[in-house]
Every structure is written in C-alpha cells, then in structure tokens.
Amino acid sequence: MSDKSQFDIVRKEHERLSEVLNSIEDTAKQNRAKIAHHNAYTAELEKDRLESVSWREKNSLTEKLIENDKFDPAKYLTFFQMTDSPYFGIVGISDTDKRIGDKEYLIGKQGFVSHDNRALVVDWRKAPISRFFYDYDLGDEYFETIQGKDREGSITRRDTVDIAKCSLRRIECGDDVYELANSTWVKNEKQYHTTTDTKVANQDHRMVDIVSLISPDQFHMITSEATDGCTLITGGAGSGKTVVSLHRLSCLQFNDPDRFTPDRCLVLMFNKVLRNYVRQTSSDLLGSTRVDTFSAWTLSAITALTGKVIKPVVNDEMTAQKKSSQLSGLLIRYVTEVRESDPLQDLWRFYGQPYVLDALFAEGKNRETFLADLRRRYLTRSQTVSFADLSVLLRLCQLREKDGPIREALNWYAHIIVDEGQDLSLLELEAILAATDKRNSITLSADSKQKILSWVDAADFDIFHKNLREVGVSNETLSVSYRCPKEIMALASRISNRESEQIGRHSGVLEYHKAVDEESALGILRTLVEKLVDEDPNSLTAVICKKKSDEKMLHKALNGINGLHQQGELTFEPGALVTIAHQVKGVEFANVILYDPNSKDFRKSALDRNLLYVCVTRACRRLDIVHWRELAVGLA
C-alpha cells in the first residue's frame, strides 16, 4: 500500500475537522448577528418610547418591548465552547433501517448543531447515541432502542482523535495510530495509553479529562437512569471510582438540568489534597458545582443553620469516642427528651447526659474531668469546638429541625457525591444523607481495603449501607485497575489479600533497593530521585514515608535536587515531592519511591496494611522500595 493511500485517513480527517470548525465559526457569526439585530431593534424601541410625548404611544411601545424580549435570541442560542477540541471520537454504524443506513457520528464534550440545523457533534452524555462509541468495538452488532424505536446494525468504525488548539494531532484507528511528530505524520502500532502519558505531555499531574477513555463498565454506571436513592460504587485502587462519580453527576446535570443545578449539587472529597486534585477537572465537567472537604462543608452548613461562624480547634483526645456509632441513636433519644434552643449549649448538654457519658467512657477513666469541663463550657456559653465535634453538632441541628428549615438552609441538595466513604463515621454519613432532598440522591464510593483512619469504626460503613435500604441503594463494582502496572498490582493484591482484583493492563517497573544502614539508604534515595527527574523532567515522582518527622528529614536529604517541591507542599507540577502516607489517598504519580516501609512503622494491623496498599497503588509507571530495615509484611 502506498504512503499516499495509507495517509488518506489523515487527509480526510483534516477535511472533516476543517468543515466542522468552519461551521462552528459561521454559526457563531450568525448567532452574534441575530443578537446584534435584536439589541439594535430593542434600542430603537427604547429611544422612541423615551422621545414619545403620547402616553398611548408609550404604552404601545412598552408592549412591543415586552413582546420583543420574549424572542431575545440570547435566551435560546447556545454558543459552542469547545472550539479548541470540538470532538474526540468518531463512530460509524451500518443500520438495517435503509432510512438511516451508513452513518458516522462525532462524539464530543459538548453537542453542536449548525445554523442550518445539522447535528455535527453529539454530546458524550447523550447516551442513546454515544453508547455506540463507548459500548461497542469495531465489527460488533448492536441492538438498541433510540427515541422509542428499535435499531439494529453493526459498528463500522470506532476511532479516537486528539485535537488541540483546533489542530489534529493524533488518530487511533483500529490497530494503527497516526501521530503528528515534528510537523510530519507518522504511522505506528497502537500501544496502551495511560492517563499518566497525558499528564506528562501536558506537564500537569492533576486529574485529567478522561471522557474519551471511559470503559463500557464505567459508562453503564455513569449513564444509569436510576436517579433516586444511593448508588454505591466499590472497587480497588485505580479502578475509577472517583472518575465515575464525577462523570455520573455531569450526566445527571446534562440530562435533567432543572433538577440537578450546580448550586443544588455537592462533591465531598476525603481531604484538601484530593479536593485540589479534582477541582480543575470538575470545573470542566460540573461547572460551578461546589467541591470541598467534609469538614469545610460541615462548617458552612452549621453557619447556615445557626448563624454562628465556628472556628474549630484541631487537637481532641476524645476524637475516637465522638466518632462512635453509638452516638447516632443517643442523639435521637436526646432530642426527644431535652429542649435547648442554643446549638452549642445543646451540644454541651448532650455530652453531659449520663447515658452519653457511659458510651464515651466505657471504662470510666477521665469521666469526671470531662464532665467538669462540660459544666464550665455550659456556664460560660463556650464557643470552642473541635473538628471531632462538628459531625455531632451538625447531626444534632438536623434532628432538631427534622424536615423543615434544615433542608432549606442547606438548599435541599439534589445530589451529593461522597468520596472515600469507608473513612467517614456513621454520624458523618448520616449528616450527608440528611442534607439531600427527599429523593436521597447520592453517589457514594468506597473501598474497605483503603480505610486508613484509626478513629473511624470499620463497622460504621456497613451499618450505614444496611440503613440505605430504606431509601434505596444500588451496588456497583469496578474490578479492573487502570492506574497501576501489572507488577505493582500483583504486589498490591498480595498486601490486601484481594484475590478478585484484576491486575493492570500495562507493564511497569517494581524494584527493591536494600541498603546497609540509614545513611546509605538516603544516598540510594537521592541518586534514584535525581535519575528519575533527569530522565523525564515532565513526570512527577513522589517519595512517600510513614512519619511526619521522616518527611522533614527526607526533604533535607534531597535538598538541591532540580525540580524538588517545597517542603510540606503537595502540588501537581512536574518534579519530585516528599509526603507522608496519609496524604496520598486518591491521587496518583508517575513514579513512587516508598522509603523504608519497615515492620515497625507498618505493623500487622489491618489499618497499616491498608495504608501500605494505598501507598503502592499511587504509582502509574514504576515503584521503587528503598529500605534498610526489615520490610513490612506483604512487601517481602
């Protein structure tokens, strides 16, 4: 086959892209002209009304202005926003209905209808059509019902294209890939492409837009028509739980915009790092929908309910007790027995009830000291609460308000995404559910093997899951890790004892580096970080340790390395960073170096094994384990 015929597909796609871009530009011009014409006519009517001296004429002109406003094109014309990259997928069908026959659809992040009413780009959230792209492979037969009509046929084309700044860069066509390299098109064999490759190319390691990479299983969950009750998504690290949750909400907002408005939707992430990680992508997907941590949202919810601006303190020796699932039932009992108008006074009185004290101090130790402090707080009307108090206080306010002002104050959330649900207490989960409207629409993701907070009882999530049956719950499972290479997932499965977890689809690197002592381990670490940064300056390497004190020591040992991030700063720019294990939940890095994961720091407890599992599954390309002491169980 000649080079010319081989690259016919590139020529044809250039022509198609040019036609689409020209249509986008022409449609935008016509839309602007319609708006300008309308505005000019409105200005003329307003001028005539201002200059008129007859009240009858003024009334007539006012009526014309009102009528003219009904047909303001700015109210119904939609401007296409994705001009830099108008579509990412091409799917061809051969339908048995001769009126449809052979047809190709372009799939994009926003639908586009030209000025002559041709649907040139189909929004990926328009499932009846986009399902051809996500659910089928080339040559597959389909049987679908679209707009009430049965359709059948076969898939004749399924290509992915990369368009950036209105320029065609890449075409994936069957087993072939056509790529633009140094202004020349080349043909290569198709290789597995990870989101990390995209991040390295963009020099930005935050969560990327993966709408063109959604798998069939993920697409089914994302486009599920069940909008009431809870959708529980479980799965191992890197299986796409967060991605599915965010795209599911995007679908809900697209298909039912009146119900799922951005101000009535909420995304709750595990910590600030994970919140910052997804904010950029979520703004593209979800517009102005709020993305925040549970603590930050709780503070705002309490302010909305009570009018009080609370500034909680961090340290609380009673955190584990205040997170106890026992408090859920005790709060219900308390609100039926005791009346107290001031929210914080209400909290102090609740803690002081004998049956609450029995739950908080099962062994009786420090009970009287705690009670004396409560009495002082009540008498002085103390405003000092800890972060551990927030879920108790919010839940108490909710139970006081029941179905009235509480839902109005929280704006009756139409849908809430809850990430990393296994690390939320029963009270926190109940407070989130109580913040939804009566249709209780929630997407909740969780993985018991990634539970890492010691003060949250492992049974809490199971209790909440059981209670969800009252509002309706559908269970979905993602079983394939798309993040980690095969070698790393095999290690992760050994750590977690998760036999059902399917390993990754691509190969990577897993290496151990044994040192004789701490000094030589630090030398190996520095050499390794320098090597990884020098080999690929656009990648991001994370050095992960267990203790905060080690974080400071390691950063000092790596000082001076090109691209090293500031101490304590977890950003997603290329280079290298040092962080602790508890900070990396939900995020990912091209390379991970696990520093001295020894059996003393990572004990045989379930929580430490979970934490170890979280650490190793952050790596997208390679995992290096640098150690000088005996390795933790599961690593050796």
mmCIF file of C-alpha atoms in Angstrom, residues 186-391:
data_model
loop_
_atom_site.group_PDB
_atom_site.id
_atom_site.type_symbol
_atom_site.label_atom_id
_atom_site.label_comp_id
_atom_site.label_asym_id
_atom_site.label_seq_id
_atom_site.Cartn_x
_atom_site.Cartn_y
_atom_site.Cartn_z
ATOM 1 C CA VAL A 186 3.817 9.018 11.065
ATOM 2 C CA LYS A 187 2.064 5.675 11.413
ATOM 3 C CA ASN A 188 2.744 3.493 14.489
ATOM 4 C CA GLU A 189 1.298 0.388 16.071
ATOM 5 C CA LYS A 190 -1.295 1.092 18.739
ATOM 6 C CA GLN A 191 0.040 0.844 22.285
ATOM 7 C CA TYR A 192 -1.757 1.068 25.612
ATOM 8 C CA HIS A 193 -2.055 4.745 26.529
ATOM 9 C CA THR A 194 -2.374 5.764 30.179
ATOM 10 C CA THR A 195 -3.610 8.989 31.731
ATOM 11 C CA THR A 196 -0.068 9.470 33.034
ATOM 12 C CA ASP A 197 1.156 9.802 29.436
ATOM 13 C CA THR A 198 -1.332 12.654 29.012
ATOM 14 C CA LYS A 199 -0.199 14.286 32.245
ATOM 15 C CA VAL A 200 3.462 14.112 31.250
ATOM 16 C CA ALA A 201 2.650 15.575 27.828
ATOM 17 C CA ASN A 202 0.686 18.416 29.459
ATOM 18 C CA GLN A 203 3.231 18.883 32.277
ATOM 19 C CA ASP A 204 0.299 18.906 34.704
ATOM 20 C CA HIS A 205 -0.282 15.956 37.034
ATOM 21 C CA ARG A 206 -3.721 16.818 38.331
ATOM 22 C CA MET A 207 -6.658 14.602 37.418
ATOM 23 C CA VAL A 208 -7.056 14.655 33.639
ATOM 24 C CA ASP A 209 -10.165 14.709 31.500
ATOM 25 C CA ILE A 210 -10.688 11.030 30.653
ATOM 26 C CA VAL A 211 -14.013 11.282 28.860
ATOM 27 C CA SER A 212 -12.565 9.644 25.736
ATOM 28 C CA LEU A 213 -11.147 6.735 27.781
ATOM 29 C CA ILE A 214 -14.252 5.670 29.717
ATOM 30 C CA SER A 215 -14.682 1.879 29.703
ATOM 31 C CA PRO A 216 -18.002 0.136 28.958
ATOM 32 C CA ASP A 217 -18.474 -0.816 32.641
ATOM 33 C CA GLN A 218 -17.797 2.743 33.742
ATOM 34 C CA PHE A 219 -20.129 4.109 31.054
ATOM 35 C CA HIS A 220 -23.009 1.933 32.276
ATOM 36 C CA MET A 221 -22.618 3.296 35.806
ATOM 37 C CA ILE A 222 -22.221 6.871 34.604
ATOM 38 C CA THR A 223 -25.336 6.811 32.430
ATOM 39 C CA SER A 224 -27.552 4.799 34.759
ATOM 40 C CA GLU A 225 -31.119 6.105 34.680
ATOM 41 C CA ALA A 226 -31.560 5.486 38.424
ATOM 42 C CA THR A 227 -31.514 8.998 39.911
ATOM 43 C CA ASP A 228 -33.173 8.415 43.304
ATOM 44 C CA GLY A 229 -31.568 6.785 46.320
ATOM 45 C CA CYS A 230 -27.901 5.888 46.667
ATOM 46 C CA THR A 231 -25.539 4.464 44.071
ATOM 47 C CA LEU A 232 -22.707 2.704 45.915
ATOM 48 C CA ILE A 233 -19.542 2.230 43.845
ATOM 49 C CA THR A 234 -16.873 -0.089 45.204
ATOM 50 C CA GLY A 235 -13.567 -1.145 43.702
ATOM 51 C CA GLY A 236 -9.837 -1.256 44.232
ATOM 52 C CA ALA A 237 -7.275 1.483 43.798
ATOM 53 C CA GLY A 238 -7.159 2.979 40.319
ATOM 54 C CA SER A 239 -10.401 1.361 39.182
ATOM 55 C CA GLY A 240 -12.025 4.738 38.507
ATOM 56 C CA LYS A 241 -14.461 5.221 41.416
ATOM 57 C CA THR A 242 -13.910 8.989 41.633
ATOM 58 C CA VAL A 243 -13.905 9.369 37.860
ATOM 59 C CA VAL A 244 -17.206 7.505 37.544
ATOM 60 C CA SER A 245 -18.791 9.556 40.345
ATOM 61 C CA LEU A 246 -17.843 12.901 38.780
ATOM 62 C CA HIS A 247 -18.915 11.901 35.278
ATOM 63 C CA ARG A 248 -22.155 10.451 36.633
ATOM 64 C CA LEU A 249 -23.046 13.807 38.171
ATOM 65 C CA SER A 250 -22.130 15.537 34.903
ATOM 66 C CA CYS A 251 -24.605 13.232 33.137
ATOM 67 C CA LEU A 252 -27.324 13.990 35.679
ATOM 68 C CA GLN A 253 -26.796 17.735 35.230
ATOM 69 C CA PHE A 254 -26.871 17.415 31.442
ATOM 70 C CA ASN A 255 -29.971 15.237 31.198
ATOM 71 C CA ASP A 256 -32.015 16.893 33.970
ATOM 72 C CA PRO A 257 -30.655 20.464 34.300
ATOM 73 C CA ASP A 258 -33.718 21.792 36.110
ATOM 74 C CA ARG A 259 -33.325 19.316 38.962
ATOM 75 C CA PHE A 260 -29.542 18.988 39.182
ATOM 76 C CA THR A 261 -28.493 22.639 39.054
ATOM 77 C CA PRO A 262 -24.869 23.302 40.120
ATOM 78 C CA ASP A 263 -25.965 25.155 43.279
ATOM 79 C CA ARG A 264 -28.011 22.125 44.342
ATOM 80 C CA CYS A 265 -25.197 19.607 43.874
ATOM 81 C CA LEU A 266 -22.191 18.948 46.088
ATOM 82 C CA VAL A 267 -18.940 16.968 45.821
ATOM 83 C CA LEU A 268 -17.276 15.925 49.105
ATOM 84 C CA MET A 269 -13.660 14.719 48.950
ATOM 85 C CA PHE A 270 -11.501 12.978 51.569
ATOM 86 C CA ASN A 271 -9.009 15.796 52.242
ATOM 87 C CA LYS A 272 -7.707 19.088 50.853
ATOM 88 C CA VAL A 273 -5.132 17.359 48.649
ATOM 89 C CA LEU A 274 -7.769 15.253 46.911
ATOM 90 C CA ARG A 275 -10.125 18.239 46.699
ATOM 91 C CA ASN A 276 -7.459 20.318 44.950
ATOM 92 C CA TYR A 277 -6.576 17.334 42.752
ATOM 93 C CA VAL A 278 -10.035 17.136 41.196
ATOM 94 C CA ARG A 279 -11.144 20.765 41.226
ATOM 95 C CA GLN A 280 -9.807 21.686 37.799
ATOM 96 C CA THR A 281 -11.318 18.674 36.058
ATOM 97 C CA SER A 282 -14.568 19.010 37.965
ATOM 98 C CA SER A 283 -14.939 22.618 36.846
ATOM 99 C CA ASP A 284 -14.874 21.430 33.221
ATOM 100 C CA LEU A 285 -17.347 18.652 33.982
ATOM 101 C CA LEU A 286 -19.576 20.249 36.608
ATOM 102 C CA GLY A 287 -19.289 23.994 36.151
ATOM 103 C CA SER A 288 -19.698 25.871 39.428
ATOM 104 C CA THR A 289 -20.686 22.804 41.489
ATOM 105 C CA ARG A 290 -19.040 23.008 44.905
ATOM 106 C CA VAL A 291 -16.130 20.623 45.530
ATOM 107 C CA ASP A 292 -14.970 20.569 49.140
ATOM 108 C CA THR A 293 -13.933 18.505 52.141
ATOM 109 C CA PHE A 294 -16.476 17.192 54.627
ATOM 110 C CA SER A 295 -15.141 19.470 57.392
ATOM 111 C CA ALA A 296 -15.298 22.639 55.266
ATOM 112 C CA TRP A 297 -18.839 21.838 54.115
ATOM 113 C CA THR A 298 -19.944 20.994 57.669
ATOM 114 C CA LEU A 299 -18.713 24.359 58.948
ATOM 115 C CA SER A 300 -20.695 26.199 56.278
ATOM 116 C CA ALA A 301 -23.766 24.035 56.947
ATOM 117 C CA ILE A 302 -23.610 24.790 60.677
ATOM 118 C CA THR A 303 -23.310 28.519 59.914
ATOM 119 C CA ALA A 304 -26.329 28.313 57.600
ATOM 120 C CA LEU A 305 -28.350 26.561 60.298
ATOM 121 C CA THR A 306 -27.267 28.502 63.370
ATOM 122 C CA GLY A 307 -25.924 31.809 62.130
ATOM 123 C CA LYS A 308 -22.714 31.087 64.082
ATOM 124 C CA VAL A 309 -19.276 31.184 62.477
ATOM 125 C CA ILE A 310 -17.324 28.380 64.146
ATOM 126 C CA LYS A 311 -13.539 28.089 64.200
ATOM 127 C CA PRO A 312 -12.750 24.565 65.413
ATOM 128 C CA VAL A 313 -9.548 23.547 67.168
ATOM 129 C CA VAL A 314 -7.523 20.604 65.900
ATOM 130 C CA ASN A 315 -6.496 18.519 68.886
ATOM 131 C CA ASP A 316 -9.136 16.494 70.699
ATOM 132 C CA GLU A 317 -8.252 13.476 72.826
ATOM 133 C CA MET A 318 -11.880 12.325 72.553
ATOM 134 C CA THR A 319 -11.938 12.062 68.728
ATOM 135 C CA ALA A 320 -12.445 8.293 68.603
ATOM 136 C CA GLN A 321 -15.262 8.397 71.176
ATOM 137 C CA LYS A 322 -17.037 11.295 69.462
ATOM 138 C CA LYS A 323 -16.911 9.375 66.172
ATOM 139 C CA SER A 324 -18.583 6.356 67.792
ATOM 140 C CA SER A 325 -21.603 4.914 66.012
ATOM 141 C CA GLN A 326 -23.341 4.690 69.412
ATOM 142 C CA LEU A 327 -23.901 8.449 69.352
ATOM 143 C CA SER A 328 -26.290 8.137 66.398
ATOM 144 C CA GLY A 329 -29.062 6.505 68.431
ATOM 145 C CA LEU A 330 -28.242 8.528 71.546
ATOM 146 C CA LEU A 331 -28.750 11.802 69.644
ATOM 147 C CA ILE A 332 -32.230 10.652 68.592
ATOM 148 C CA ARG A 333 -33.061 9.802 72.203
ATOM 149 C CA TYR A 334 -31.688 13.117 73.476
ATOM 150 C CA VAL A 335 -33.696 15.387 71.139
ATOM 151 C CA THR A 336 -36.929 13.691 72.221
ATOM 152 C CA GLU A 337 -36.142 14.203 75.923
ATOM 153 C CA VAL A 338 -34.363 17.570 76.183
ATOM 154 C CA ARG A 339 -35.170 21.029 74.791
ATOM 155 C CA GLU A 340 -32.364 23.529 74.252
ATOM 156 C CA SER A 341 -32.519 26.481 71.851
ATOM 157 C CA ASP A 342 -28.845 27.438 71.566
ATOM 158 C CA PRO A 343 -26.970 24.923 69.333
ATOM 159 C CA LEU A 344 -23.673 24.933 71.231
ATOM 160 C CA GLN A 345 -25.376 24.810 74.623
ATOM 161 C CA ASP A 346 -27.358 21.924 73.175
ATOM 162 C CA LEU A 347 -24.098 20.131 72.313
ATOM 163 C CA TRP A 348 -22.661 20.563 75.822
ATOM 164 C CA ARG A 349 -25.890 19.304 77.427
ATOM 165 C CA PHE A 350 -25.949 16.284 75.107
ATOM 166 C CA TYR A 351 -22.407 15.260 76.050
ATOM 167 C CA GLY A 352 -23.354 15.606 79.729
ATOM 168 C CA GLN A 353 -26.240 13.125 79.685
ATOM 169 C CA PRO A 354 -25.473 10.058 81.858
ATOM 170 C CA TYR A 355 -26.153 7.596 79.015
ATOM 171 C CA VAL A 356 -23.860 9.580 76.690
ATOM 172 C CA LEU A 357 -21.108 9.642 79.319
ATOM 173 C CA ASP A 358 -21.498 5.867 79.687
ATOM 174 C CA ALA A 359 -20.923 5.489 75.940
ATOM 175 C CA LEU A 360 -17.975 7.911 75.843
ATOM 176 C CA PHE A 361 -16.275 6.467 78.927
ATOM 177 C CA ALA A 362 -16.904 2.746 78.906
ATOM 178 C CA GLU A 363 -14.018 2.259 81.334
ATOM 179 C CA GLY A 364 -14.940 5.277 83.492
ATOM 180 C CA LYS A 365 -11.466 6.844 83.244
ATOM 181 C CA ASN A 366 -11.385 10.683 82.958
ATOM 182 C CA ARG A 367 -15.178 10.850 83.052
ATOM 183 C CA GLU A 368 -15.399 13.331 85.930
ATOM 184 C CA THR A 369 -12.740 15.596 84.425
ATOM 185 C CA PHE A 370 -14.653 15.677 81.131
ATOM 186 C CA LEU A 371 -17.950 16.354 82.936
ATOM 187 C CA ALA A 372 -16.444 19.229 84.920
ATOM 188 C CA ASP A 373 -15.167 20.770 81.686
ATOM 189 C CA LEU A 374 -18.640 20.411 80.142
ATOM 190 C CA ARG A 375 -20.231 22.250 83.073
ATOM 191 C CA ARG A 376 -17.700 25.072 82.665
ATOM 192 C CA ARG A 377 -18.423 25.280 78.936
ATOM 193 C CA TYR A 378 -22.177 25.402 79.536
ATOM 194 C CA LEU A 379 -21.942 28.093 82.235
ATOM 195 C CA THR A 380 -19.586 30.271 80.175
ATOM 196 C CA ARG A 381 -21.503 29.583 76.934
ATOM 197 C CA SER A 382 -18.263 28.376 75.367
ATOM 198 C CA GLN A 383 -17.913 28.642 71.579
ATOM 199 C CA THR A 384 -14.841 26.379 71.410
ATOM 200 C CA VAL A 385 -15.429 23.162 69.489
ATOM 201 C CA SER A 386 -13.058 20.688 67.874
ATOM 202 C CA PHE A 387 -13.207 19.107 64.447
ATOM 203 C CA ALA A 388 -14.446 15.946 66.182
ATOM 204 C CA ASP A 389 -17.460 17.909 67.469
ATOM 205 C CA LEU A 390 -18.592 19.090 64.029
ATOM 206 C CA SER A 391 -20.453 15.991 62.859
#
